[in-house]
JSON list of C-alpha atoms in Angstrom, two decimals:
[
{"chain": "C", "resi": 978, "resn": "GLY", "atom": "CA", "xyz": [7.68, 8.11, -8.17]},
{"chain": "C", "resi": 979, "resn": "GLN", "atom": "CA", "xyz": [10.69, 5.74, -7.03]},
{"chain": "C", "resi": 980, "resn": "GLN", "atom": "CA", "xyz": [9.52, 1.84, -6.91]},
{"chain": "C", "resi": 981, "resn": "LEU", "atom": "CA", "xyz": [10.82, -0.60, -6.34]},
{"chain": "C", "resi": 982, "resn": "ASN", "atom": "CA", "xyz": [11.91, -3.71, -8.77]},
{"chain": "C", "resi": 983, "resn": "GLN", "atom": "CA", "xyz": [10.01, -6.81, -8.06]},
{"chain": "C", "resi": 984, "resn": "SER", "atom": "CA", "xyz": [10.06, -10.25, -9.54]},
{"chain": "C", "resi": 985, "resn": "PRO", "atom": "CA", "xyz": [8.66, -12.20, -10.99]},
{"chain": "C", "resi": 986, "resn": "GLN", "atom": "CA", "xyz": [6.24, -10.40, -12.24]},
{"chain": "C", "resi": 987, "resn": "SER", "atom": "CA", "xyz": [3.81, -12.86, -12.40]},
{"chain": "C", "resi": 988, "resn": "MET", "atom": "CA", "xyz": [4.05, -16.23, -12.15]},
{"chain": "C", "resi": 989, "resn": "PHE", "atom": "CA", "xyz": [1.88, -20.13, -12.06]},
{"chain": "C", "resi": 990, "resn": "ILE", "atom": "CA", "xyz": [2.75, -23.24, -9.43]},
{"chain": "C", "resi": 991, "resn": "GLN", "atom": "CA", "xyz": [1.66, -26.05, -8.35]},
{"chain": "C", "resi": 992, "resn": "GLU", "atom": "CA", "xyz": [-0.02, -26.40, -4.70]},
{"chain": "C", "resi": 993, "resn": "GLY", "atom": "CA", "xyz": [2.73, -28.04, -3.18]},
{"chain": "C", "resi": 994, "resn": "GLU", "atom": "CA", "xyz": [5.63, -26.02, -4.69]},
{"chain": "C", "resi": 995, "resn": "ASP", "atom": "CA", "xyz": [8.00, -23.09, -3.24]},
{"chain": "C", "resi": 996, "resn": "VAL", "atom": "CA", "xyz": [7.18, -19.89, -4.22]},
{"chain": "C", "resi": 997, "resn": "SER", "atom": "CA", "xyz": [10.37, -17.22, -3.99]},
{"chain": "C", "resi": 998, "resn": "MET", "atom": "CA", "xyz": [10.10, -13.72, -5.18]},
{"chain": "C", "resi": 999, "resn": "ASN", "atom": "CA", "xyz": [12.24, -11.16, -4.18]},
{"chain": "C", "resi": 1000, "resn": "CYS", "atom": "CA", "xyz": [12.30, -7.32, -4.81]},
{"chain": "C", "resi": 1001, "resn": "THR", "atom": "CA", "xyz": [15.29, -4.60, -4.95]},
{"chain": "C", "resi": 1002, "resn": "SER", "atom": "CA", "xyz": [16.28, -0.78, -4.30]},
{"chain": "C", "resi": 1003, "resn": "SER", "atom": "CA", "xyz": [18.25, 1.81, -6.07]},
{"chain": "C", "resi": 1004, "resn": "SER", "atom": "CA", "xyz": [18.27, 3.31, -2.61]},
{"chain": "C", "resi": 1005, "resn": "ILE", "atom": "CA", "xyz": [19.10, 1.38, 1.05]},
{"chain": "C", "resi": 1006, "resn": "PHE", "atom": "CA", "xyz": [16.04, 1.44, 3.66]},
{"chain": "C", "resi": 1007, "resn": "ASN", "atom": "CA", "xyz": [15.46, 1.25, 7.26]},
{"chain": "C", "resi": 1008, "resn": "THR", "atom": "CA", "xyz": [12.45, -1.23, 6.55]},
{"chain": "C", "resi": 1009, "resn": "TRP", "atom": "CA", "xyz": [10.95, -4.02, 4.58]},
{"chain": "C", "resi": 1010, "resn": "LEU", "atom": "CA", "xyz": [7.97, -5.56, 4.84]},
{"chain": "C", "resi": 1011, "resn": "TRP", "atom": "CA", "xyz": [5.64, -7.85, 2.49]},
{"chain": "C", "resi": 1012, "resn": "TYR", "atom": "CA", "xyz": [2.08, -6.89, 1.84]},
{"chain": "C", "resi": 1013, "resn": "LYS", "atom": "CA", "xyz": [-0.65, -9.75, 0.21]},
{"chain": "C", "resi": 1014, "resn": "GLN", "atom": "CA", "xyz": [-3.53, -7.48, -1.67]},
{"chain": "C", "resi": 1015, "resn": "ASP", "atom": "CA", "xyz": [-6.81, -9.99, -2.24]},
{"chain": "C", "resi": 1016, "resn": "PRO", "atom": "CA", "xyz": [-8.67, -8.49, -5.32]},
{"chain": "C", "resi": 1017, "resn": "GLY", "atom": "CA", "xyz": [-10.95, -5.44, -4.08]},
{"chain": "C", "resi": 1018, "resn": "GLU", "atom": "CA", "xyz": [-9.06, -5.27, -1.10]},
{"chain": "C", "resi": 1019, "resn": "GLY", "atom": "CA", "xyz": [-6.98, -3.12, 0.85]},
{"chain": "C", "resi": 1020, "resn": "PRO", "atom": "CA", "xyz": [-3.21, -4.83, 1.27]},
{"chain": "C", "resi": 1021, "resn": "VAL", "atom": "CA", "xyz": [-2.50, -7.51, 4.58]},
{"chain": "C", "resi": 1022, "resn": "LEU", "atom": "CA", "xyz": [0.48, -6.89, 6.04]},
{"chain": "C", "resi": 1023, "resn": "LEU", "atom": "CA", "xyz": [2.19, -10.73, 5.80]},
{"chain": "C", "resi": 1024, "resn": "ILE", "atom": "CA", "xyz": [6.09, -10.24, 7.60]},
{"chain": "C", "resi": 1025, "resn": "ALA", "atom": "CA", "xyz": [8.24, -7.28, 8.74]},
{"chain": "C", "resi": 1026, "resn": "LEU", "atom": "CA", "xyz": [12.05, -7.08, 8.65]},
{"chain": "C", "resi": 1027, "resn": "TYR", "atom": "CA", "xyz": [13.51, -4.44, 10.89]},
{"chain": "C", "resi": 1028, "resn": "LYS", "atom": "CA", "xyz": [17.24, -5.15, 10.83]},
{"chain": "C", "resi": 1029, "resn": "ALA", "atom": "CA", "xyz": [19.35, -5.90, 7.81]},
{"chain": "C", "resi": 1030, "resn": "GLY", "atom": "CA", "xyz": [20.19, -9.38, 7.32]},
{"chain": "C", "resi": 1031, "resn": "GLU", "atom": "CA", "xyz": [17.00, -10.75, 9.58]},
{"chain": "C", "resi": 1032, "resn": "LEU", "atom": "CA", "xyz": [15.74, -13.95, 8.63]},
{"chain": "C", "resi": 1033, "resn": "THR", "atom": "CA", "xyz": [11.74, -14.07, 9.40]},
{"chain": "C", "resi": 1034, "resn": "SER", "atom": "CA", "xyz": [9.16, -16.60, 9.05]},
{"chain": "C", "resi": 1035, "resn": "ASN", "atom": "CA", "xyz": [5.37, -16.51, 9.38]},
{"chain": "C", "resi": 1036, "resn": "GLY", "atom": "CA", "xyz": [4.02, -19.74, 9.03]},
{"chain": "C", "resi": 1037, "resn": "ARG", "atom": "CA", "xyz": [4.56, -21.09, 5.20]},
{"chain": "C", "resi": 1038, "resn": "LEU", "atom": "CA", "xyz": [6.69, -17.19, 4.85]},
{"chain": "C", "resi": 1039, "resn": "THR", "atom": "CA", "xyz": [10.31, -16.71, 5.10]},
{"chain": "C", "resi": 1040, "resn": "ALA", "atom": "CA", "xyz": [11.64, -13.26, 4.72]},
{"chain": "C", "resi": 1041, "resn": "GLN", "atom": "CA", "xyz": [14.83, -11.96, 4.54]},
{"chain": "C", "resi": 1042, "resn": "PHE", "atom": "CA", "xyz": [16.47, -7.95, 4.70]},
{"chain": "C", "resi": 1043, "resn": "GLY", "atom": "CA", "xyz": [19.11, -8.31, 2.39]},
{"chain": "C", "resi": 1044, "resn": "ILE", "atom": "CA", "xyz": [23.05, -7.05, 3.89]},
{"chain": "C", "resi": 1045, "resn": "THR", "atom": "CA", "xyz": [22.87, -4.40, 1.58]},
{"chain": "C", "resi": 1046, "resn": "ARG", "atom": "CA", "xyz": [19.74, -2.67, 2.63]},
{"chain": "C", "resi": 1047, "resn": "LYS", "atom": "CA", "xyz": [19.07, -3.20, -1.00]},
{"chain": "C", "resi": 1048, "resn": "ASP", "atom": "CA", "xyz": [16.43, -5.98, -1.16]},
{"chain": "C", "resi": 1049, "resn": "SER", "atom": "CA", "xyz": [14.14, -8.50, 0.02]},
{"chain": "C", "resi": 1050, "resn": "PHE", "atom": "CA", "xyz": [13.33, -11.29, -0.75]},
{"chain": "C", "resi": 1051, "resn": "LEU", "atom": "CA", "xyz": [10.03, -13.83, 0.30]},
{"chain": "C", "resi": 1052, "resn": "ASN", "atom": "CA", "xyz": [9.60, -17.57, -0.08]},
{"chain": "C", "resi": 1053, "resn": "ILE", "atom": "CA", "xyz": [6.48, -19.22, 0.27]},
{"chain": "C", "resi": 1054, "resn": "SER", "atom": "CA", "xyz": [6.71, -22.89, 1.11]},
{"chain": "C", "resi": 1055, "resn": "ALA", "atom": "CA", "xyz": [4.10, -25.40, 0.06]},
{"chain": "C", "resi": 1056, "resn": "SER", "atom": "CA", "xyz": [1.89, -23.49, -1.51]},
{"chain": "C", "resi": 1057, "resn": "ILE", "atom": "CA", "xyz": [-1.86, -23.76, -0.98]},
{"chain": "C", "resi": 1058, "resn": "PRO", "atom": "CA", "xyz": [-5.47, -22.44, -3.37]},
{"chain": "C", "resi": 1059, "resn": "SER", "atom": "CA", "xyz": [-5.87, -19.44, -1.01]},
{"chain": "C", "resi": 1060, "resn": "ASP", "atom": "CA", "xyz": [-2.21, -18.30, -1.35]},
{"chain": "C", "resi": 1061, "resn": "VAL", "atom": "CA", "xyz": [-3.13, -16.71, -4.56]},
{"chain": "C", "resi": 1062, "resn": "GLY", "atom": "CA", "xyz": [-3.27, -13.19, -5.09]},
{"chain": "C", "resi": 1063, "resn": "ILE", "atom": "CA", "xyz": [-0.50, -9.21, -5.42]},
{"chain": "C", "resi": 1064, "resn": "TYR", "atom": "CA", "xyz": [2.67, -9.71, -2.77]},
{"chain": "C", "resi": 1065, "resn": "PHE", "atom": "CA", "xyz": [4.04, -6.53, -2.81]},
{"chain": "C", "resi": 1066, "resn": "CYS", "atom": "CA", "xyz": [7.37, -5.59, -1.47]},
{"chain": "C", "resi": 1067, "resn": "ALA", "atom": "CA", "xyz": [7.66, -1.86, 0.23]},
{"chain": "C", "resi": 1068, "resn": "GLY", "atom": "CA", "xyz": [10.11, -0.54, 2.08]},
{"chain": "C", "resi": 1069, "resn": "GLN", "atom": "CA", "xyz": [10.30, 2.49, 4.19]},
{"chain": "C", "resi": 1070, "resn": "TRP", "atom": "CA", "xyz": [13.12, 5.10, 5.44]},
{"chain": "C", "resi": 1071, "resn": "SER", "atom": "CA", "xyz": [12.08, 5.40, 9.12]},
{"chain": "C", "resi": 1072, "resn": "GLN", "atom": "CA", "xyz": [8.96, 6.11, 9.65]},
{"chain": "C", "resi": 1073, "resn": "GLY", "atom": "CA", "xyz": [5.70, 7.28, 7.24]},
{"chain": "C", "resi": 1074, "resn": "ASN", "atom": "CA", "xyz": [5.60, 6.79, 3.76]},
{"chain": "C", "resi": 1075, "resn": "LEU", "atom": "CA", "xyz": [5.65, 3.41, 1.86]},
{"chain": "C", "resi": 1076, "resn": "ILE", "atom": "CA", "xyz": [7.35, 3.28, -1.30]},
{"chain": "C", "resi": 1077, "resn": "PHE", "atom": "CA", "xyz": [5.77, -0.15, -2.73]},
{"chain": "C", "resi": 1078, "resn": "GLY", "atom": "CA", "xyz": [6.54, -2.75, -5.93]},
{"chain": "C", "resi": 1079, "resn": "LYS", "atom": "CA", "xyz": [4.78, -2.68, -9.18]},
{"chain": "C", "resi": 1080, "resn": "GLY", "atom": "CA", "xyz": [3.40, -6.52, -7.10]},
{"chain": "C", "resi": 1081, "resn": "THR", "atom": "CA", "xyz": [4.13, -9.85, -7.61]},
{"chain": "C", "resi": 1082, "resn": "LYS", "atom": "CA", "xyz": [0.53, -11.81, -8.84]},
{"chain": "C", "resi": 1083, "resn": "LEU", "atom": "CA", "xyz": [0.70, -15.05, -7.88]},
{"chain": "C", "resi": 1084, "resn": "SER", "atom": "CA", "xyz": [-1.24, -18.07, -9.09]},
{"chain": "C", "resi": 1085, "resn": "VAL", "atom": "CA", "xyz": [-1.66, -21.89, -8.23]},
{"chain": "C", "resi": 1086, "resn": "LYS", "atom": "CA", "xyz": [-3.19, -24.89, -10.70]},
{"chain": "C", "resi": 1087, "resn": "PRO", "atom": "CA", "xyz": [-5.27, -27.02, -8.12]},
{"chain": "U", "resi": 1289, "resn": "GLU", "atom": "CA", "xyz": [-11.17, -4.18, 17.00]},
{"chain": "U", "resi": 1290, "resn": "ALA", "atom": "CA", "xyz": [-12.46, -3.11, 13.73]},
{"chain": "U", "resi": 1291, "resn": "GLY", "atom": "CA", "xyz": [-10.46, -1.82, 10.28]},
{"chain": "U", "resi": 1292, "resn": "VAL", "atom": "CA", "xyz": [-9.92, 1.29, 8.72]},
{"chain": "U", "resi": 1293, "resn": "ALA", "atom": "CA", "xyz": [-13.61, 2.00, 6.45]},
{"chain": "U", "resi": 1294, "resn": "GLN", "atom": "CA", "xyz": [-14.02, 3.53, 3.56]},
{"chain": "U", "resi": 1295, "resn": "SER", "atom": "CA", "xyz": [-16.98, 4.88, 1.36]},
{"chain": "U", "resi": 1296, "resn": "PRO", "atom": "CA", "xyz": [-18.08, 4.07, -1.20]},
{"chain": "U", "resi": 1297, "resn": "ARG", "atom": "CA", "xyz": [-16.02, 1.21, -2.28]},
{"chain": "U", "resi": 1298, "resn": "TYR", "atom": "CA", "xyz": [-17.21, 2.09, -5.46]},
{"chain": "U", "resi": 1299, "resn": "LYS", "atom": "CA", "xyz": [-17.82, 5.70, -7.61]},
{"chain": "U", "resi": 1300, "resn": "ILE", "atom": "CA", "xyz": [-17.89, 6.08, -11.44]},
{"chain": "U", "resi": 1301, "resn": "ILE", "atom": "CA", "xyz": [-17.85, 9.72, -12.47]},
{"chain": "U", "resi": 1302, "resn": "GLU", "atom": "CA", "xyz": [-17.27, 12.03, -16.49]},
{"chain": "U", "resi": 1303, "resn": "LYS", "atom": "CA", "xyz": [-13.77, 13.83, -16.46]},
{"chain": "U", "resi": 1304, "resn": "ARG", "atom": "CA", "xyz": [-13.87, 17.62, -15.29]},
{"chain": "U", "resi": 1305, "resn": "GLN", "atom": "CA", "xyz": [-16.44, 16.36, -12.45]},
{"chain": "U", "resi": 1306, "resn": "SER", "atom": "CA", "xyz": [-15.99, 16.25, -8.70]},
{"chain": "U", "resi": 1307, "resn": "VAL", "atom": "CA", "xyz": [-15.09, 14.03, -6.27]},
{"chain": "U", "resi": 1308, "resn": "ALA", "atom": "CA", "xyz": [-14.66, 12.59, -2.56]},
{"chain": "U", "resi": 1309, "resn": "PHE", "atom": "CA", "xyz": [-13.86, 9.71, -0.91]},
{"chain": "U", "resi": 1310, "resn": "TRP", "atom": "CA", "xyz": [-14.54, 8.38, 3.35]},
{"chain": "U", "resi": 1311, "resn": "CYS", "atom": "CA", "xyz": [-12.13, 7.50, 5.63]},
{"chain": "U", "resi": 1312, "resn": "ASN", "atom": "CA", "xyz": [-12.40, 6.17, 9.13]},
{"chain": "U", "resi": 1313, "resn": "PRO", "atom": "CA", "xyz": [-9.93, 4.79, 10.31]},
{"chain": "U", "resi": 1314, "resn": "ILE", "atom": "CA", "xyz": [-8.46, 2.72, 13.27]},
{"chain": "U", "resi": 1315, "resn": "SER", "atom": "CA", "xyz": [-9.21, 4.31, 17.17]},
{"chain": "U", "resi": 1316, "resn": "GLY", "atom": "CA", "xyz": [-7.00, 5.85, 18.47]},
{"chain": "U", "resi": 1317, "resn": "HIS", "atom": "CA", "xyz": [-4.68, 5.60, 15.52]},
{"chain": "U", "resi": 1318, "resn": "ALA", "atom": "CA", "xyz": [-3.08, 8.84, 15.42]},
{"chain": "U", "resi": 1319, "resn": "THR", "atom": "CA", "xyz": [-1.63, 9.28, 11.79]},
{"chain": "U", "resi": 1320, "resn": "LEU", "atom": "CA", "xyz": [-3.42, 8.44, 8.52]},
{"chain": "U", "resi": 1321, "resn": "TYR", "atom": "CA", "xyz": [-2.27, 8.28, 4.41]},
{"chain": "U", "resi": 1322, "resn": "TRP", "atom": "CA", "xyz": [-3.87, 8.07, 1.29]},
{"chain": "U", "resi": 1323, "resn": "TYR", "atom": "CA", "xyz": [-2.27, 5.99, -1.46]},
{"chain": "U", "resi": 1324, "resn": "GLN", "atom": "CA", "xyz": [-3.32, 6.03, -4.92]},
{"chain": "U", "resi": 1325, "resn": "GLN", "atom": "CA", "xyz": [-3.37, 2.28, -6.59]},
{"chain": "U", "resi": 1326, "resn": "ILE", "atom": "CA", "xyz": [-3.50, 2.38, -10.37]},
{"chain": "U", "resi": 1327, "resn": "LEU", "atom": "CA", "xyz": [-4.30, -0.43, -11.69]},
{"chain": "U", "resi": 1328, "resn": "GLY", "atom": "CA", "xyz": [-0.75, -2.92, -12.28]},
{"chain": "U", "resi": 1329, "resn": "GLN", "atom": "CA", "xyz": [0.92, -0.90, -9.63]},
{"chain": "U", "resi": 1330, "resn": "GLY", "atom": "CA", "xyz": [1.75, -0.61, -6.00]},
{"chain": "U", "resi": 1331, "resn": "PRO", "atom": "CA", "xyz": [0.33, 1.84, -3.84]},
{"chain": "U", "resi": 1332, "resn": "LYS", "atom": "CA", "xyz": [2.28, 5.14, -4.35]},
{"chain": "U", "resi": 1333, "resn": "LEU", "atom": "CA", "xyz": [1.55, 8.33, -1.49]},
{"chain": "U", "resi": 1334, "resn": "LEU", "atom": "CA", "xyz": [-0.60, 11.09, -2.06]},
{"chain": "U", "resi": 1335, "resn": "ILE", "atom": "CA", "xyz": [-0.30, 12.42, 1.35]},
{"chain": "U", "resi": 1336, "resn": "GLN", "atom": "CA", "xyz": [-0.08, 11.48, 5.05]},
{"chain": "U", "resi": 1337, "resn": "PHE", "atom": "CA", "xyz": [-1.76, 12.93, 8.12]},
{"chain": "U", "resi": 1338, "resn": "GLN", "atom": "CA", "xyz": [-0.71, 13.49, 12.15]},
{"chain": "U", "resi": 1339, "resn": "ASN", "atom": "CA", "xyz": [-3.54, 14.00, 13.36]},
{"chain": "U", "resi": 1340, "resn": "ASN", "atom": "CA", "xyz": [-5.12, 17.15, 11.79]},
{"chain": "U", "resi": 1341, "resn": "GLY", "atom": "CA", "xyz": [-2.13, 18.06, 10.73]},
{"chain": "U", "resi": 1342, "resn": "VAL", "atom": "CA", "xyz": [-0.78, 17.51, 7.47]},
{"chain": "U", "resi": 1343, "resn": "VAL", "atom": "CA", "xyz": [3.21, 16.23, 7.61]},
{"chain": "U", "resi": 1344, "resn": "ASP", "atom": "CA", "xyz": [3.95, 14.44, 3.85]},
{"chain": "U", "resi": 1345, "resn": "ASP", "atom": "CA", "xyz": [1.39, 16.03, 0.71]},
{"chain": "U", "resi": 1346, "resn": "SER", "atom": "CA", "xyz": [5.01, 16.57, -1.73]},
{"chain": "U", "resi": 1347, "resn": "GLN", "atom": "CA", "xyz": [2.89, 13.87, -4.08]},
{"chain": "U", "resi": 1348, "resn": "LEU", "atom": "CA", "xyz": [-0.66, 15.11, -4.08]},
{"chain": "U", "resi": 1349, "resn": "PRO", "atom": "CA", "xyz": [-1.74, 16.95, -7.43]},
{"chain": "U", "resi": 1350, "resn": "LYS", "atom": "CA", "xyz": [-2.62, 20.56, -4.92]},
{"chain": "U", "resi": 1351, "resn": "ASP", "atom": "CA", "xyz": [-3.98, 22.04, -8.30]},
{"chain": "U", "resi": 1352, "resn": "ARG", "atom": "CA", "xyz": [-7.48, 19.00, -8.03]},
{"chain": "U", "resi": 1353, "resn": "PHE", "atom": "CA", "xyz": [-6.33, 16.76, -5.26]},
{"chain": "U", "resi": 1354, "resn": "SER", "atom": "CA", "xyz": [-7.17, 17.89, -1.87]},
{"chain": "U", "resi": 1355, "resn": "ALA", "atom": "CA", "xyz": [-7.73, 16.24, 1.60]},
{"chain": "U", "resi": 1356, "resn": "GLU", "atom": "CA", "xyz": [-8.50, 17.02, 4.87]},
{"chain": "U", "resi": 1357, "resn": "ARG", "atom": "CA", "xyz": [-8.82, 15.58, 8.44]},
{"chain": "U", "resi": 1358, "resn": "LEU", "atom": "CA", "xyz": [-10.21, 18.58, 10.65]},
{"chain": "U", "resi": 1359, "resn": "LYS", "atom": "CA", "xyz": [-10.14, 16.40, 13.69]},
{"chain": "U", "resi": 1360, "resn": "GLY", "atom": "CA", "xyz": [-7.99, 14.89, 13.22]},
{"chain": "U", "resi": 1361, "resn": "VAL", "atom": "CA", "xyz": [-9.86, 11.07, 13.32]},
{"chain": "U", "resi": 1362, "resn": "ASP", "atom": "CA", "xyz": [-11.95, 11.08, 9.73]},
{"chain": "U", "resi": 1363, "resn": "SER", "atom": "CA", "xyz": [-10.86, 12.30, 6.37]},
{"chain": "U", "resi": 1364, "resn": "THR", "atom": "CA", "xyz": [-11.88, 13.59, 2.83]},
{"chain": "U", "resi": 1365, "resn": "LEU", "atom": "CA", "xyz": [-9.72, 13.09, -0.19]},
{"chain": "U", "resi": 1366, "resn": "LYS", "atom": "CA", "xyz": [-11.70, 15.26, -2.95]},
{"chain": "U", "resi": 1367, "resn": "ILE", "atom": "CA", "xyz": [-10.86, 15.17, -6.81]},
{"chain": "U", "resi": 1368, "resn": "GLN", "atom": "CA", "xyz": [-11.98, 18.24, -8.85]},
{"chain": "U", "resi": 1369, "resn": "PRO", "atom": "CA", "xyz": [-11.95, 18.57, -11.49]},
{"chain": "U", "resi": 1370, "resn": "ALA", "atom": "CA", "xyz": [-11.59, 14.86, -12.31]},
{"chain": "U", "resi": 1371, "resn": "LYS", "atom": "CA", "xyz": [-9.46, 13.41, -15.44]},
{"chain": "U", "resi": 1372, "resn": "LEU", "atom": "CA", "xyz": [-8.93, 10.25, -16.61]},
{"chain": "U", "resi": 1373, "resn": "GLU", "atom": "CA", "xyz": [-5.56, 8.89, -15.32]},
{"chain": "U", "resi": 1374, "resn": "ASP", "atom": "CA", "xyz": [-6.88, 9.42, -12.03]},
{"chain": "U", "resi": 1375, "resn": "SER", "atom": "CA", "xyz": [-8.83, 6.34, -12.41]},
{"chain": "U", "resi": 1376, "resn": "ALA", "atom": "CA", "xyz": [-6.97, 4.22, -9.87]},
{"chain": "U", "resi": 1377, "resn": "VAL", "atom": "CA", "xyz": [-7.97, 2.61, -6.32]},
{"chain": "U", "resi": 1378, "resn": "TYR", "atom": "CA", "xyz": [-7.89, 4.89, -3.26]},
{"chain": "U", "resi": 1379, "resn": "LEU", "atom": "CA", "xyz": [-6.77, 3.62, -0.06]},
{"chain": "U", "resi": 1380, "resn": "CYS", "atom": "CA", "xyz": [-6.47, 4.91, 3.27]},
{"chain": "U", "resi": 1381, "resn": "ALA", "atom": "CA", "xyz": [-4.00, 3.52, 5.95]},
{"chain": "U", "resi": 1382, "resn": "SER", "atom": "CA", "xyz": [-3.62, 4.00, 9.38]},
{"chain": "U", "resi": 1383, "resn": "SER", "atom": "CA", "xyz": [-1.06, 3.23, 12.02]},
{"chain": "U", "resi": 1384, "resn": "LEU", "atom": "CA", "xyz": [-0.50, 4.32, 15.24]},
{"chain": "U", "resi": 1385, "resn": "VAL", "atom": "CA", "xyz": [1.99, 6.81, 16.18]},
{"chain": "U", "resi": 1386, "resn": "PHE", "atom": "CA", "xyz": [4.13, 8.87, 14.01]},
{"chain": "U", "resi": 1387, "resn": "GLY", "atom": "CA", "xyz": [8.02, 9.67, 15.53]},
{"chain": "U", "resi": 1388, "resn": "ARG", "atom": "CA", "xyz": [8.94, 6.39, 16.95]},
{"chain": "U", "resi": 1389, "resn": "GLY", "atom": "CA", "xyz": [10.16, 4.54, 14.72]},
{"chain": "U", "resi": 1390, "resn": "PRO", "atom": "CA", "xyz": [8.52, 2.34, 12.61]},
{"chain": "U", "resi": 1391, "resn": "GLU", "atom": "CA", "xyz": [4.60, 1.24, 12.66]},
{"chain": "U", "resi": 1392, "resn": "THR", "atom": "CA", "xyz": [2.27, -0.89, 11.07]},
{"chain": "U", "resi": 1393, "resn": "GLN", "atom": "CA", "xyz": [0.05, 1.00, 8.75]},
{"chain": "U", "resi": 1394, "resn": "TYR", "atom": "CA", "xyz": [-2.94, -0.85, 8.25]},
{"chain": "U", "resi": 1395, "resn": "PHE", "atom": "CA", "xyz": [-5.29, -0.90, 5.06]},
{"chain": "U", "resi": 1396, "resn": "GLY", "atom": "CA", "xyz": [-8.59, -0.13, 4.53]},
{"chain": "U", "resi": 1397, "resn": "PRO", "atom": "CA", "xyz": [-10.84, -1.83, 1.06]},
{"chain": "U", "resi": 1398, "resn": "GLY", "atom": "CA", "xyz": [-9.93, 0.71, -0.62]},
{"chain": "U", "resi": 1399, "resn": "THR", "atom": "CA", "xyz": [-12.15, 2.88, -3.25]},
{"chain": "U", "resi": 1400, "resn": "ARG", "atom": "CA", "xyz": [-12.75, 1.86, -6.92]},
{"chain": "U", "resi": 1401, "resn": "LEU", "atom": "CA", "xyz": [-13.01, 5.32, -8.51]},
{"chain": "U", "resi": 1402, "resn": "LEU", "atom": "CA", "xyz": [-13.67, 5.11, -12.84]},
{"chain": "U", "resi": 1403, "resn": "VAL", "atom": "CA", "xyz": [-13.66, 8.83, -15.09]},
{"chain": "U", "resi": 1404, "resn": "LEU", "atom": "CA", "xyz": [-15.22, 7.95, -18.10]}
]
């Protein structure tokens, strides 16, 4: 099945650094979402984007819906240890089925 | 508000055996989804229910997988017989409505299946 291209696959950062990850698709989407998944848990929604060009923040997280509707990025500012986890982007057409990326594994050096 | 509940949390079976997973969505959520998440990948939709009717089961391997949501609330996902490649986390998600634009999907903790 179709999956999104998410990069980087993994990253190690120092606490306090900013983080950036992105997602691209060959297809357009009407909605882009960013989830975080902790070990042994299901994905938790961080940010949802509904309009091309939209820039949305949630605390230290900022995400943008690309103008072409085929890409999105997520930034985390001033990372802390609890940011560790796997971040997934997901695209959605009108409703229902989410198409997920393969995830970006974030590890923070204390 | 209680989240999506799933059981069991872990299951180990041998290939060719049968297994069933249970999901209880958030109260009042009409739409229920089952996703399969293979290690190192993002979740992939298996089946979507609206109340007790199937909306999308195009990616469900119907020769061995089945799912039902008889009363429009709880759901079960069954694999019979299991293969080694079915080892994965099976996630259940629910959302409030379907057909009125984007709706946030809330995920349960998942059932981790290992087929030996």
